[in-house]
Every structure is written in structure tokens, then in C-alpha cells.
């Protein structure tokens, strides 16, 4: 009995409507608001859900502090098909209200990436890397270098 | 030009070897350590990568504080097929060194879920819900209630 996948990632947000609008613009996927008080973004692979931060903390434990400080230690990533796509996606996120925290640039590992934060300060890396390939369904793969 | 998926989630970890061992045990997926200093767990859907927290922070910005305090606001989730599977998975994570922060229990939204934290304190929810179904490849779906 093992965990075979990460089904979804939940982001605790300050303003559910604004966060939903932001992610609809950045991800180009119509958000699912069938269920009151939560937004599901049904991406291929793993979903993202948006949920008021205070409710998320309370759901885990009434003792959990609602706010955090400093670097959360987690980054979400989208792997792009090219360096040009990295630049275009970060530009689009910026137009939707994201803050660009690292302009797209060559990386020490041979790739090309930039970072933005969403409305609640969560980090997204948009990256292209020479070792990455994509399955037919869009999932990440390492290039077959054999 | 839009972001069609979340390709991977990176967790900044204190001890890469220990975190790799923990996730190999919990996820049952052989970690990929081809690339020095980083571990890729090639899950179906979206991957998880493990990377030393200090390096992750530095990669974003030299000014980013290395540590954070309080609730990060992000939870990762695995959707299980049954309540029994929720209990079994949380038990297995606990055996692998996870801390159970919320024992599996009925939820206000009609589901059944529990939470554990990994070695670095990142939150995982293991949940079953009556509205969730699974595609053939394991991706989450809402049940067709039409």
C-alpha cells in the first residue's frame, strides 16, 4: 500500500476570488467552482486547489499558526519546451499580476529558468532544460541519452 | 502561451540522503539520483524533486532567508481509493518516519482524511472523498453525477 502519485497541491490563499482569477489567466484552464469555498484547477497530471489559508490551517489543526514568515521551502515548476517559451510564460504571468522575482536566465545546470510569485507569494519556476523531454500526454521525462 | 501543467514540485530539504530515503519508502518509486545534488522522484502526473533548502533559496535570490517559520500555506495531497487505504497509507508513512499531525477521520465535506508531515515538516494530506474518481492513468477526476 503505497502513495503512487501526488494527486493535488493545495495553496492556501488570502482571497479566493482573486487567486482563482489569477490562476485561470496564468494556467489557461477553466477553474472548477462546483464546490463552495474551494477552487479546483483540473490540470493534467496533478491538480491545484485553492483554499482560504485560514481554513486550510484550521483543517490541519486549531493550533497551527495561520501565517508563516520567510521562505516556505517549496517551489512549483512548469517545464517549458524552449527558452523562448520560458520568457513568454513569465511575461504572461507578470501581465496577470505575478511578481517576477528572477528574470529568465541561463542556469548553472545548463538550463534556462526564471521565477515568479503568485498573488500569495508562492514560488513558480518556469524552466527549460536540455535533459528534459515530454511524454505524449505532457508528463516530464528525462531524455533517453542511451 | 500558457502553463498547461505543474510539471514538478520541489521540496527544499535539510538532508538530501535522508529525505530521499524517506520518499522512496513512502512513495514506492525508485528515486532518480543521476544528477548530483538533487533527487527526482518521477511520479506519474507531476514529479517531486528534493533539493537542499539552502541551495533552493540561493537559486531564487541571494537575499531570500533560508528558513521560514509558521505555516507555509501549502499542502500536498494523495487521494486514496477508500477510507481503509487512507489509514494504511498514513500508517506506512508513519513507519517511514513521518509525523502524523491529524489522525484519519471523517471530514466536514463528506470525506475521510488525515495529515502527516515529512522529515522537513511539509504537509501531506491523504484523503478519500465520495466526489472523486480516477482516470485509467490514476489522475484525479470528479465523479460523473449526471
PDB file of C-alpha atoms in Angstrom:
ATOM      1  CA  UNK A   1       0.000   0.000   0.000  1.00  0.00           C
ATOM      2  CA  UNK A   2       1.938   2.989  -1.213  1.00  0.00           C
ATOM      3  CA  UNK A   3       1.384   6.534  -2.410  1.00  0.00           C
ATOM      4  CA  UNK A   4       1.689   6.279  -6.176  1.00  0.00           C
ATOM      5  CA  UNK A   5       1.259   9.935  -7.005  1.00  0.00           C
ATOM      6  CA  UNK A   6       0.723  13.444  -5.786  1.00  0.00           C
ATOM      7  CA  UNK A   7      -2.921  13.953  -6.739  1.00  0.00           C
ATOM      8  CA  UNK A   8      -3.084  17.633  -5.989  1.00  0.00           C
ATOM      9  CA  UNK A   9      -1.339  20.555  -4.368  1.00  0.00           C
ATOM     10  CA  UNK A  10      -3.390  22.949  -2.261  1.00  0.00           C
ATOM     11  CA  UNK A  11      -2.388  26.582  -1.976  1.00  0.00           C
ATOM     12  CA  UNK A  12      -3.795  28.475   0.984  1.00  0.00           C
ATOM     13  CA  UNK A  13      -4.841  31.870  -0.371  1.00  0.00           C
ATOM     14  CA  UNK A  14      -5.829  35.208   1.121  1.00  0.00           C
ATOM     15  CA  UNK A  15      -8.561  35.977  -1.431  1.00  0.00           C
ATOM     16  CA  UNK A  16     -10.170  33.019  -3.170  1.00  0.00           C
ATOM     17  CA  UNK A  17     -11.794  35.024  -5.977  1.00  0.00           C
ATOM     18  CA  UNK A  18      -8.643  36.929  -6.846  1.00  0.00           C
ATOM     19  CA  UNK A  19      -6.469  33.791  -6.695  1.00  0.00           C
ATOM     20  CA  UNK A  20      -8.945  31.905  -8.877  1.00  0.00           C
ATOM     21  CA  UNK A  21      -8.910  34.692 -11.461  1.00  0.00           C
ATOM     22  CA  UNK A  22      -5.099  34.806 -11.407  1.00  0.00           C
ATOM     23  CA  UNK A  23      -4.677  31.058 -11.943  1.00  0.00           C
ATOM     24  CA  UNK A  24      -7.332  30.957 -14.643  1.00  0.00           C
ATOM     25  CA  UNK A  25      -5.338  33.615 -16.516  1.00  0.00           C
ATOM     26  CA  UNK A  26      -1.935  32.027 -15.985  1.00  0.00           C
ATOM     27  CA  UNK A  27      -2.863  28.381 -16.490  1.00  0.00           C
ATOM     28  CA  UNK A  28      -5.495  28.797 -19.174  1.00  0.00           C
ATOM     29  CA  UNK A  29      -7.626  26.107 -17.544  1.00  0.00           C
ATOM     30  CA  UNK A  30     -11.184  26.937 -16.526  1.00  0.00           C
ATOM     31  CA  UNK A  31     -11.375  26.691 -12.737  1.00  0.00           C
ATOM     32  CA  UNK A  32     -13.963  24.348 -11.261  1.00  0.00           C
ATOM     33  CA  UNK A  33     -16.026  26.154  -8.607  1.00  0.00           C
ATOM     34  CA  UNK A  34     -18.706  23.499  -8.188  1.00  0.00           C
ATOM     35  CA  UNK A  35     -17.803  23.110  -4.528  1.00  0.00           C
ATOM     36  CA  UNK A  36     -18.355  26.100  -2.288  1.00  0.00           C
ATOM     37  CA  UNK A  37     -15.329  27.711  -0.733  1.00  0.00           C
ATOM     38  CA  UNK A  38     -12.711  25.914  -2.804  1.00  0.00           C
ATOM     39  CA  UNK A  39     -11.434  26.138  -6.374  1.00  0.00           C
ATOM     40  CA  UNK A  40     -10.133  23.106  -8.245  1.00  0.00           C
ATOM     41  CA  UNK A  41      -7.907  23.600 -11.263  1.00  0.00           C
ATOM     42  CA  UNK A  42      -8.051  20.263 -13.019  1.00  0.00           C
ATOM     43  CA  UNK A  43      -4.659  20.231 -14.688  1.00  0.00           C
ATOM     44  CA  UNK A  44      -3.424  17.124 -16.444  1.00  0.00           C
ATOM     45  CA  UNK A  45      -1.156  15.219 -14.089  1.00  0.00           C
ATOM     46  CA  UNK A  46      -1.646  16.771 -10.682  1.00  0.00           C
ATOM     47  CA  UNK A  47      -4.368  19.289  -9.848  1.00  0.00           C
ATOM     48  CA  UNK A  48      -4.030  22.551  -7.972  1.00  0.00           C
ATOM     49  CA  UNK A  49      -6.653  23.548  -5.460  1.00  0.00           C
ATOM     50  CA  UNK A  50      -7.079  26.987  -3.936  1.00  0.00           C
ATOM     51  CA  UNK A  51      -8.475  27.238  -0.453  1.00  0.00           C
ATOM     52  CA  UNK A  52      -8.612  30.097   2.057  1.00  0.00           C
ATOM     53  CA  UNK A  53      -5.404  29.921   4.026  1.00  0.00           C
ATOM     54  CA  UNK A  54      -7.084  30.230   7.427  1.00  0.00           C
ATOM     55  CA  UNK A  55      -9.428  27.338   6.623  1.00  0.00           C
ATOM     56  CA  UNK A  56      -6.535  25.189   5.448  1.00  0.00           C
ATOM     57  CA  UNK A  57      -4.589  25.795   8.641  1.00  0.00           C
ATOM     58  CA  UNK A  58      -7.656  25.093  10.787  1.00  0.00           C
ATOM     59  CA  UNK A  59      -8.355  21.898   8.892  1.00  0.00           C
ATOM     60  CA  UNK A  60      -4.955  20.566   9.899  1.00  0.00           C
ATOM     61  CA  UNK A  61      -5.003  21.760  13.482  1.00  0.00           C
ATOM     62  CA  UNK A  62      -6.597  24.564  15.505  1.00  0.00           C
ATOM     63  CA  UNK A  63      -3.137  25.241  16.971  1.00  0.00           C
ATOM     64  CA  UNK A  64      -1.449  25.852  13.633  1.00  0.00           C
ATOM     65  CA  UNK A  65      -0.402  29.491  13.232  1.00  0.00           C
ATOM     66  CA  UNK A  66      -2.269  30.999  10.293  1.00  0.00           C
ATOM     67  CA  UNK A  67       0.663  32.842   8.865  1.00  0.00           C
ATOM     68  CA  UNK A  68       4.229  31.934   8.116  1.00  0.00           C
ATOM     69  CA  UNK A  69       7.337  34.019   7.586  1.00  0.00           C
ATOM     70  CA  UNK A  70      10.339  33.602   5.391  1.00  0.00           C
ATOM     71  CA  UNK A  71      10.918  31.030   2.677  1.00  0.00           C
ATOM     72  CA  UNK A  72       8.399  28.184   2.681  1.00  0.00           C
ATOM     73  CA  UNK A  73      10.941  25.877   1.079  1.00  0.00           C
ATOM     74  CA  UNK A  74       8.561  24.749  -1.667  1.00  0.00           C
ATOM     75  CA  UNK A  75       8.606  25.744  -5.309  1.00  0.00           C
ATOM     76  CA  UNK A  76       6.197  24.688  -8.050  1.00  0.00           C
ATOM     77  CA  UNK A  77       7.570  24.308 -11.544  1.00  0.00           C
ATOM     78  CA  UNK A  78       6.459  24.289 -15.111  1.00  0.00           C
ATOM     79  CA  UNK A  79       8.882  22.840 -17.615  1.00  0.00           C
ATOM     80  CA  UNK A  80       8.742  24.627 -20.923  1.00  0.00           C
ATOM     81  CA  UNK A  81       9.641  23.376 -24.394  1.00  0.00           C
ATOM     82  CA  UNK A  82      12.156  26.130 -25.167  1.00  0.00           C
ATOM     83  CA  UNK A  83      13.906  29.177 -23.742  1.00  0.00           C
ATOM     84  CA  UNK A  84      11.528  31.365 -25.730  1.00  0.00           C
ATOM     85  CA  UNK A  85       8.594  29.670 -24.054  1.00  0.00           C
ATOM     86  CA  UNK A  86      10.109  30.365 -20.628  1.00  0.00           C
ATOM     87  CA  UNK A  87      10.283  34.070 -21.437  1.00  0.00           C
ATOM     88  CA  UNK A  88       6.757  34.128 -22.872  1.00  0.00           C
ATOM     89  CA  UNK A  89       5.184  32.309 -19.912  1.00  0.00           C
ATOM     90  CA  UNK A  90       6.865  34.542 -17.352  1.00  0.00           C
ATOM     91  CA  UNK A  91       5.732  37.574 -19.314  1.00  0.00           C
ATOM     92  CA  UNK A  92       2.190  36.284 -19.320  1.00  0.00           C
ATOM     93  CA  UNK A  93       2.231  35.553 -15.596  1.00  0.00           C
ATOM     94  CA  UNK A  94       3.531  39.052 -14.994  1.00  0.00           C
ATOM     95  CA  UNK A  95       0.655  40.512 -17.036  1.00  0.00           C
ATOM     96  CA  UNK A  96      -1.750  38.508 -14.871  1.00  0.00           C
ATOM     97  CA  UNK A  97      -0.353  40.107 -11.708  1.00  0.00           C
ATOM     98  CA  UNK A  98       2.578  37.854 -10.781  1.00  0.00           C
ATOM     99  CA  UNK A  99       5.784  39.349  -9.419  1.00  0.00           C
ATOM    100  CA  UNK A 100       8.878  38.312 -11.359  1.00  0.00           C
ATOM    101  CA  UNK A 101      11.474  37.513  -8.691  1.00  0.00           C
ATOM    102  CA  UNK A 102      14.151  36.168 -11.020  1.00  0.00           C
ATOM    103  CA  UNK A 103      14.324  37.190 -14.645  1.00  0.00           C
ATOM    104  CA  UNK A 104      14.781  34.262 -17.048  1.00  0.00           C
ATOM    105  CA  UNK A 105      18.479  33.446 -17.387  1.00  0.00           C
ATOM    106  CA  UNK A 106      20.912  30.637 -18.056  1.00  0.00           C
ATOM    107  CA  UNK A 107      21.328  28.341 -15.033  1.00  0.00           C
ATOM    108  CA  UNK A 108      24.425  26.644 -13.608  1.00  0.00           C
ATOM    109  CA  UNK A 109      22.969  23.228 -14.548  1.00  0.00           C
ATOM    110  CA  UNK A 110      22.789  24.042 -18.226  1.00  0.00           C
ATOM    111  CA  UNK A 111      19.184  25.095 -18.332  1.00  0.00           C
ATOM    112  CA  UNK A 112      17.304  28.365 -18.604  1.00  0.00           C
ATOM    113  CA  UNK A 113      14.809  29.493 -15.994  1.00  0.00           C
ATOM    114  CA  UNK A 114      13.090  32.286 -14.146  1.00  0.00           C
ATOM    115  CA  UNK A 115      10.877  32.582 -11.094  1.00  0.00           C
ATOM    116  CA  UNK A 116       7.691  34.419 -10.288  1.00  0.00           C
ATOM    117  CA  UNK A 117       5.489  34.563  -7.209  1.00  0.00           C
ATOM    118  CA  UNK A 118       1.725  34.377  -7.362  1.00  0.00           C
ATOM    119  CA  UNK A 119      -0.628  36.749  -5.528  1.00  0.00           C
ATOM    120  CA  UNK A 120       0.026  34.949  -2.231  1.00  0.00           C
ATOM    121  CA  UNK A 121       3.789  34.765  -2.645  1.00  0.00           C
ATOM    122  CA  UNK A 122       4.084  31.118  -3.737  1.00  0.00           C
ATOM    123  CA  UNK A 123       7.060  30.472  -5.966  1.00  0.00           C
ATOM    124  CA  UNK A 124       6.821  29.165  -9.522  1.00  0.00           C
ATOM    125  CA  UNK A 125       9.859  28.309 -11.579  1.00  0.00           C
ATOM    126  CA  UNK A 126       9.457  28.251 -15.330  1.00  0.00           C
ATOM    127  CA  UNK A 127      12.340  26.274 -16.755  1.00  0.00           C
ATOM    128  CA  UNK A 128      13.731  24.724 -19.864  1.00  0.00           C
ATOM    129  CA  UNK A 129      16.465  22.093 -19.546  1.00  0.00           C
ATOM    130  CA  UNK A 130      18.416  20.112 -22.145  1.00  0.00           C
ATOM    131  CA  UNK A 131      17.933  16.851 -20.222  1.00  0.00           C
ATOM    132  CA  UNK A 132      14.148  17.081 -20.138  1.00  0.00           C
ATOM    133  CA  UNK A 133      11.725  15.657 -22.610  1.00  0.00           C
ATOM    134  CA  UNK A 134       7.963  15.219 -22.617  1.00  0.00           C
ATOM    135  CA  UNK A 135       5.713  12.202 -22.897  1.00  0.00           C
ATOM    136  CA  UNK A 136       2.811  12.343 -25.340  1.00  0.00           C
ATOM    137  CA  UNK A 137       0.464  13.373 -22.516  1.00  0.00           C
ATOM    138  CA  UNK A 138       2.797  16.193 -21.485  1.00  0.00           C
ATOM    139  CA  UNK A 139       4.388  14.486 -18.480  1.00  0.00           C
ATOM    140  CA  UNK A 140       8.028  15.213 -17.827  1.00  0.00           C
ATOM    141  CA  UNK A 141      10.607  12.635 -18.948  1.00  0.00           C
ATOM    142  CA  UNK A 142      14.384  12.506 -18.923  1.00  0.00           C
ATOM    143  CA  UNK A 143      15.787  12.401 -22.411  1.00  0.00           C
ATOM    144  CA  UNK A 144      16.911   8.973 -23.488  1.00  0.00           C
ATOM    145  CA  UNK A 145      20.630   9.514 -23.777  1.00  0.00           C
ATOM    146  CA  UNK A 146      21.442   5.827 -24.372  1.00  0.00           C
TER     147      UNK A 146
ATOM    148  CA  UNK B   1       1.308  30.651 -24.468  1.00  0.00           C
ATOM    149  CA  UNK B   2       0.073  29.277 -21.183  1.00  0.00           C
ATOM    150  CA  UNK B   3       1.177  26.980 -18.403  1.00  0.00           C
ATOM    151  CA  UNK B   4      -0.661  23.759 -19.090  1.00  0.00           C
ATOM    152  CA  UNK B   5       0.517  21.813 -16.095  1.00  0.00           C
ATOM    153  CA  UNK B   6       2.556  21.732 -12.938  1.00  0.00           C
ATOM    154  CA  UNK B   7       5.494  19.590 -14.058  1.00  0.00           C
ATOM    155  CA  UNK B   8       7.087  19.167 -10.679  1.00  0.00           C
ATOM    156  CA  UNK B   9       7.131  20.341  -7.108  1.00  0.00           C
ATOM    157  CA  UNK B  10      10.481  20.929  -5.420  1.00  0.00           C
ATOM    158  CA  UNK B  11      10.853  20.459  -1.689  1.00  0.00           C
ATOM    159  CA  UNK B  12      13.835  22.147  -0.075  1.00  0.00           C
ATOM    160  CA  UNK B  13      15.255  19.618   2.384  1.00  0.00           C
ATOM    161  CA  UNK B  14      17.732  19.705   5.258  1.00  0.00           C
ATOM    162  CA  UNK B  15      19.341  16.325   4.487  1.00  0.00           C
ATOM    163  CA  UNK B  16      19.115  15.094   0.895  1.00  0.00           C
ATOM    164  CA  UNK B  17      20.036  11.477   1.650  1.00  0.00           C
ATOM    165  CA  UNK B  18      17.551  11.122   4.479  1.00  0.00           C
ATOM    166  CA  UNK B  19      14.768  12.835   2.531  1.00  0.00           C
ATOM    167  CA  UNK B  20      15.466  10.619  -0.490  1.00  0.00           C
ATOM    168  CA  UNK B  21      15.277   7.502   1.657  1.00  0.00           C
ATOM    169  CA  UNK B  22      12.036   8.690   3.272  1.00  0.00           C
ATOM    170  CA  UNK B  23      10.296   9.419  -0.037  1.00  0.00           C
ATOM    171  CA  UNK B  24      11.489   6.173  -1.585  1.00  0.00           C
ATOM    172  CA  UNK B  25       9.871   4.334   1.332  1.00  0.00           C
ATOM    173  CA  UNK B  26       6.636   6.316   1.316  1.00  0.00           C
ATOM    174  CA  UNK B  27       6.111   6.617  -2.427  1.00  0.00           C
ATOM    175  CA  UNK B  28       7.457   3.253  -3.517  1.00  0.00           C
ATOM    176  CA  UNK B  29       9.095   4.862  -6.541  1.00  0.00           C
ATOM    177  CA  UNK B  30      12.831   4.415  -7.037  1.00  0.00           C
ATOM    178  CA  UNK B  31      14.413   7.866  -6.763  1.00  0.00           C
ATOM    179  CA  UNK B  32      16.496   9.081  -9.683  1.00  0.00           C
ATOM    180  CA  UNK B  33      19.890  10.327  -8.475  1.00  0.00           C
ATOM    181  CA  UNK B  34      21.551  10.632 -11.866  1.00  0.00           C
ATOM    182  CA  UNK B  35      22.100  14.345 -11.306  1.00  0.00           C
ATOM    183  CA  UNK B  36      24.381  15.343  -8.481  1.00  0.00           C
ATOM    184  CA  UNK B  37      22.893  17.241  -5.579  1.00  0.00           C
ATOM    185  CA  UNK B  38      19.246  16.671  -6.492  1.00  0.00           C
ATOM    186  CA  UNK B  39      16.805  13.779  -6.323  1.00  0.00           C
ATOM    187  CA  UNK B  40      13.993  13.356  -8.838  1.00  0.00           C
ATOM    188  CA  UNK B  41      11.031  11.178  -7.968  1.00  0.00           C
ATOM    189  CA  UNK B  42       9.420  10.502 -11.301  1.00  0.00           C
ATOM    190  CA  UNK B  43       5.808  10.057 -10.257  1.00  0.00           C
ATOM    191  CA  UNK B  44       3.085   9.725 -12.853  1.00  0.00           C
ATOM    192  CA  UNK B  45       1.445  13.116 -13.315  1.00  0.00           C
ATOM    193  CA  UNK B  46       3.714  15.604 -11.593  1.00  0.00           C
ATOM    194  CA  UNK B  47       7.175  14.795 -10.261  1.00  0.00           C
ATOM    195  CA  UNK B  48       8.643  15.647  -6.894  1.00  0.00           C
ATOM    196  CA  UNK B  49      12.219  16.834  -6.650  1.00  0.00           C
ATOM    197  CA  UNK B  50      14.251  17.088  -3.470  1.00  0.00           C
ATOM    198  CA  UNK B  51      16.921  19.747  -3.263  1.00  0.00           C
ATOM    199  CA  UNK B  52      18.920  21.154  -0.346  1.00  0.00           C
ATOM    200  CA  UNK B  53      16.869  24.001   1.057  1.00  0.00           C
ATOM    201  CA  UNK B  54      19.777  26.453   1.193  1.00  0.00           C
ATOM    202  CA  UNK B  55      20.587  25.834  -2.476  1.00  0.00           C
ATOM    203  CA  UNK B  56      16.954  26.283  -3.462  1.00  0.00           C
ATOM    204  CA  UNK B  57      16.723  29.610  -1.658  1.00  0.00           C
ATOM    205  CA  UNK B  58      20.015  30.801  -3.168  1.00  0.00           C
ATOM    206  CA  UNK B  59      18.860  29.799  -6.633  1.00  0.00           C
ATOM    207  CA  UNK B  60      15.914  32.140  -6.334  1.00  0.00           C
ATOM    208  CA  UNK B  61      17.749  35.025  -4.725  1.00  0.00           C
ATOM    209  CA  UNK B  62      20.785  35.552  -2.502  1.00  0.00           C
ATOM    210  CA  UNK B  63      18.591  37.757  -0.300  1.00  0.00           C
ATOM    211  CA  UNK B  64      15.995  35.086   0.401  1.00  0.00           C
ATOM    212  CA  UNK B  65      16.073  33.990   4.056  1.00  0.00           C
ATOM    213  CA  UNK B  66      16.986  30.309   4.253  1.00  0.00           C
ATOM    214  CA  UNK B  67      14.474  29.393   6.863  1.00  0.00           C
ATOM    215  CA  UNK B  68      10.822  30.105   7.332  1.00  0.00           C
ATOM    216  CA  UNK B  69       8.555  29.975  10.354  1.00  0.00           C
ATOM    217  CA  UNK B  70       4.954  29.048  10.825  1.00  0.00           C
ATOM    218  CA  UNK B  71       2.589  27.510   8.307  1.00  0.00           C
ATOM    219  CA  UNK B  72       3.870  27.551   4.726  1.00  0.00           C
ATOM    220  CA  UNK B  73       0.322  27.541   3.394  1.00  0.00           C
ATOM    221  CA  UNK B  74       0.931  24.644   1.017  1.00  0.00           C
ATOM    222  CA  UNK B  75      -0.233  21.074   1.383  1.00  0.00           C
ATOM    223  CA  UNK B  76       0.440  18.154  -0.942  1.00  0.00           C
ATOM    224  CA  UNK B  77      -2.247  15.535  -1.266  1.00  0.00           C
ATOM    225  CA  UNK B  78      -2.712  11.948  -2.258  1.00  0.00           C
ATOM    226  CA  UNK B  79      -6.251  10.865  -2.993  1.00  0.00           C
ATOM    227  CA  UNK B  80      -6.880   7.295  -1.926  1.00  0.00           C
ATOM    228  CA  UNK B  81      -9.417   4.785  -3.224  1.00  0.00           C
ATOM    229  CA  UNK B  82     -11.036   4.082   0.138  1.00  0.00           C
ATOM    230  CA  UNK B  83     -11.042   5.042   3.802  1.00  0.00           C
ATOM    231  CA  UNK B  84      -9.099   1.863   4.556  1.00  0.00           C
ATOM    232  CA  UNK B  85      -6.415   2.966   2.106  1.00  0.00           C
ATOM    233  CA  UNK B  86      -6.158   6.346   3.854  1.00  0.00           C
ATOM    234  CA  UNK B  87      -5.475   4.597   7.150  1.00  0.00           C
ATOM    235  CA  UNK B  88      -2.983   2.186   5.589  1.00  0.00           C
ATOM    236  CA  UNK B  89      -1.018   4.897   3.769  1.00  0.00           C
ATOM    237  CA  UNK B  90      -0.765   7.106   6.851  1.00  0.00           C
ATOM    238  CA  UNK B  91       0.385   4.084   8.846  1.00  0.00           C
ATOM    239  CA  UNK B  92       3.047   3.352   6.268  1.00  0.00           C
ATOM    240  CA  UNK B  93       4.252   6.958   6.199  1.00  0.00           C
ATOM    241  CA  UNK B  94       4.452   6.890   9.972  1.00  0.00           C
ATOM    242  CA  UNK B  95       6.576   3.727   9.854  1.00  0.00           C
ATOM    243  CA  UNK B  96       8.887   5.519   7.418  1.00  0.00           C
ATOM    244  CA  UNK B  97       9.441   8.359   9.904  1.00  0.00           C
ATOM    245  CA  UNK B  98       6.568  10.753   9.156  1.00  0.00           C
ATOM    246  CA  UNK B  99       4.800  12.563  11.976  1.00  0.00           C
ATOM    247  CA  UNK B 100       1.042  12.064  11.961  1.00  0.00           C
ATOM    248  CA  UNK B 101      -0.388  15.515  12.667  1.00  0.00           C
ATOM    249  CA  UNK B 102      -4.048  14.626  12.154  1.00  0.00           C
ATOM    250  CA  UNK B 103      -5.313  11.100  12.612  1.00  0.00           C
ATOM    251  CA  UNK B 104      -7.570   9.918   9.770  1.00  0.00           C
ATOM    252  CA  UNK B 105     -11.161  10.988  10.448  1.00  0.00           C
ATOM    253  CA  UNK B 106     -14.405  11.948   8.748  1.00  0.00           C
ATOM    254  CA  UNK B 107     -14.275  15.484   7.290  1.00  0.00           C
ATOM    255  CA  UNK B 108     -16.916  18.220   7.183  1.00  0.00           C
ATOM    256  CA  UNK B 109     -17.092  17.896   3.385  1.00  0.00           C
ATOM    257  CA  UNK B 110     -18.141  14.276   3.497  1.00  0.00           C
ATOM    258  CA  UNK B 111     -14.725  12.756   3.013  1.00  0.00           C
ATOM    259  CA  UNK B 112     -12.204  10.975   5.191  1.00  0.00           C
ATOM    260  CA  UNK B 113      -8.668  12.250   5.608  1.00  0.00           C
ATOM    261  CA  UNK B 114      -5.576  12.575   7.740  1.00  0.00           C
ATOM    262  CA  UNK B 115      -2.361  14.574   7.599  1.00  0.00           C
ATOM    263  CA  UNK B 116       1.283  13.780   8.133  1.00  0.00           C
ATOM    264  CA  UNK B 117       4.445  15.854   7.864  1.00  0.00           C
ATOM    265  CA  UNK B 118       7.588  14.598   6.185  1.00  0.00           C
ATOM    266  CA  UNK B 119      11.091  14.849   7.682  1.00  0.00           C
ATOM    267  CA  UNK B 120      11.260  18.559   6.811  1.00  0.00           C
ATOM    268  CA  UNK B 121       7.798  19.403   8.059  1.00  0.00           C
ATOM    269  CA  UNK B 122       5.970  19.554   4.701  1.00  0.00           C
ATOM    270  CA  UNK B 123       2.317  18.646   4.951  1.00  0.00           C
ATOM    271  CA  UNK B 124       0.714  15.721   3.143  1.00  0.00           C
ATOM    272  CA  UNK B 125      -2.997  15.054   3.259  1.00  0.00           C
ATOM    273  CA  UNK B 126      -4.148  11.538   2.483  1.00  0.00           C
ATOM    274  CA  UNK B 127      -7.825  11.734   1.613  1.00  0.00           C
ATOM    275  CA  UNK B 128     -10.758   9.789   0.294  1.00  0.00           C
ATOM    276  CA  UNK B 129     -13.806  11.670  -0.969  1.00  0.00           C
ATOM    277  CA  UNK B 130     -17.124  10.487  -2.375  1.00  0.00           C
ATOM    278  CA  UNK B 131     -16.966  13.013  -5.225  1.00  0.00           C
ATOM    279  CA  UNK B 132     -13.588  11.864  -6.514  1.00  0.00           C
ATOM    280  CA  UNK B 133     -12.921   9.260  -9.125  1.00  0.00           C
ATOM    281  CA  UNK B 134      -9.810   8.223 -11.013  1.00  0.00           C
ATOM    282  CA  UNK B 135      -8.904   8.126 -14.682  1.00  0.00           C
ATOM    283  CA  UNK B 136      -7.315   4.971 -16.039  1.00  0.00           C
ATOM    284  CA  UNK B 137      -3.851   6.510 -15.614  1.00  0.00           C
ATOM    285  CA  UNK B 138      -4.580   7.375 -11.982  1.00  0.00           C
ATOM    286  CA  UNK B 139      -5.321  11.070 -12.458  1.00  0.00           C
ATOM    287  CA  UNK B 140      -7.980  12.574 -10.280  1.00  0.00           C
ATOM    288  CA  UNK B 141     -11.469  13.100 -11.741  1.00  0.00           C
ATOM    289  CA  UNK B 142     -14.756  14.336 -10.370  1.00  0.00           C
ATOM    290  CA  UNK B 143     -17.381  11.633 -10.423  1.00  0.00           C
ATOM    291  CA  UNK B 144     -19.866  11.994 -13.217  1.00  0.00           C
ATOM    292  CA  UNK B 145     -23.001  12.711 -11.262  1.00  0.00           C
ATOM    293  CA  UNK B 146     -25.133  13.424 -14.337  1.00  0.00           C
TER     294      UNK B 146
END
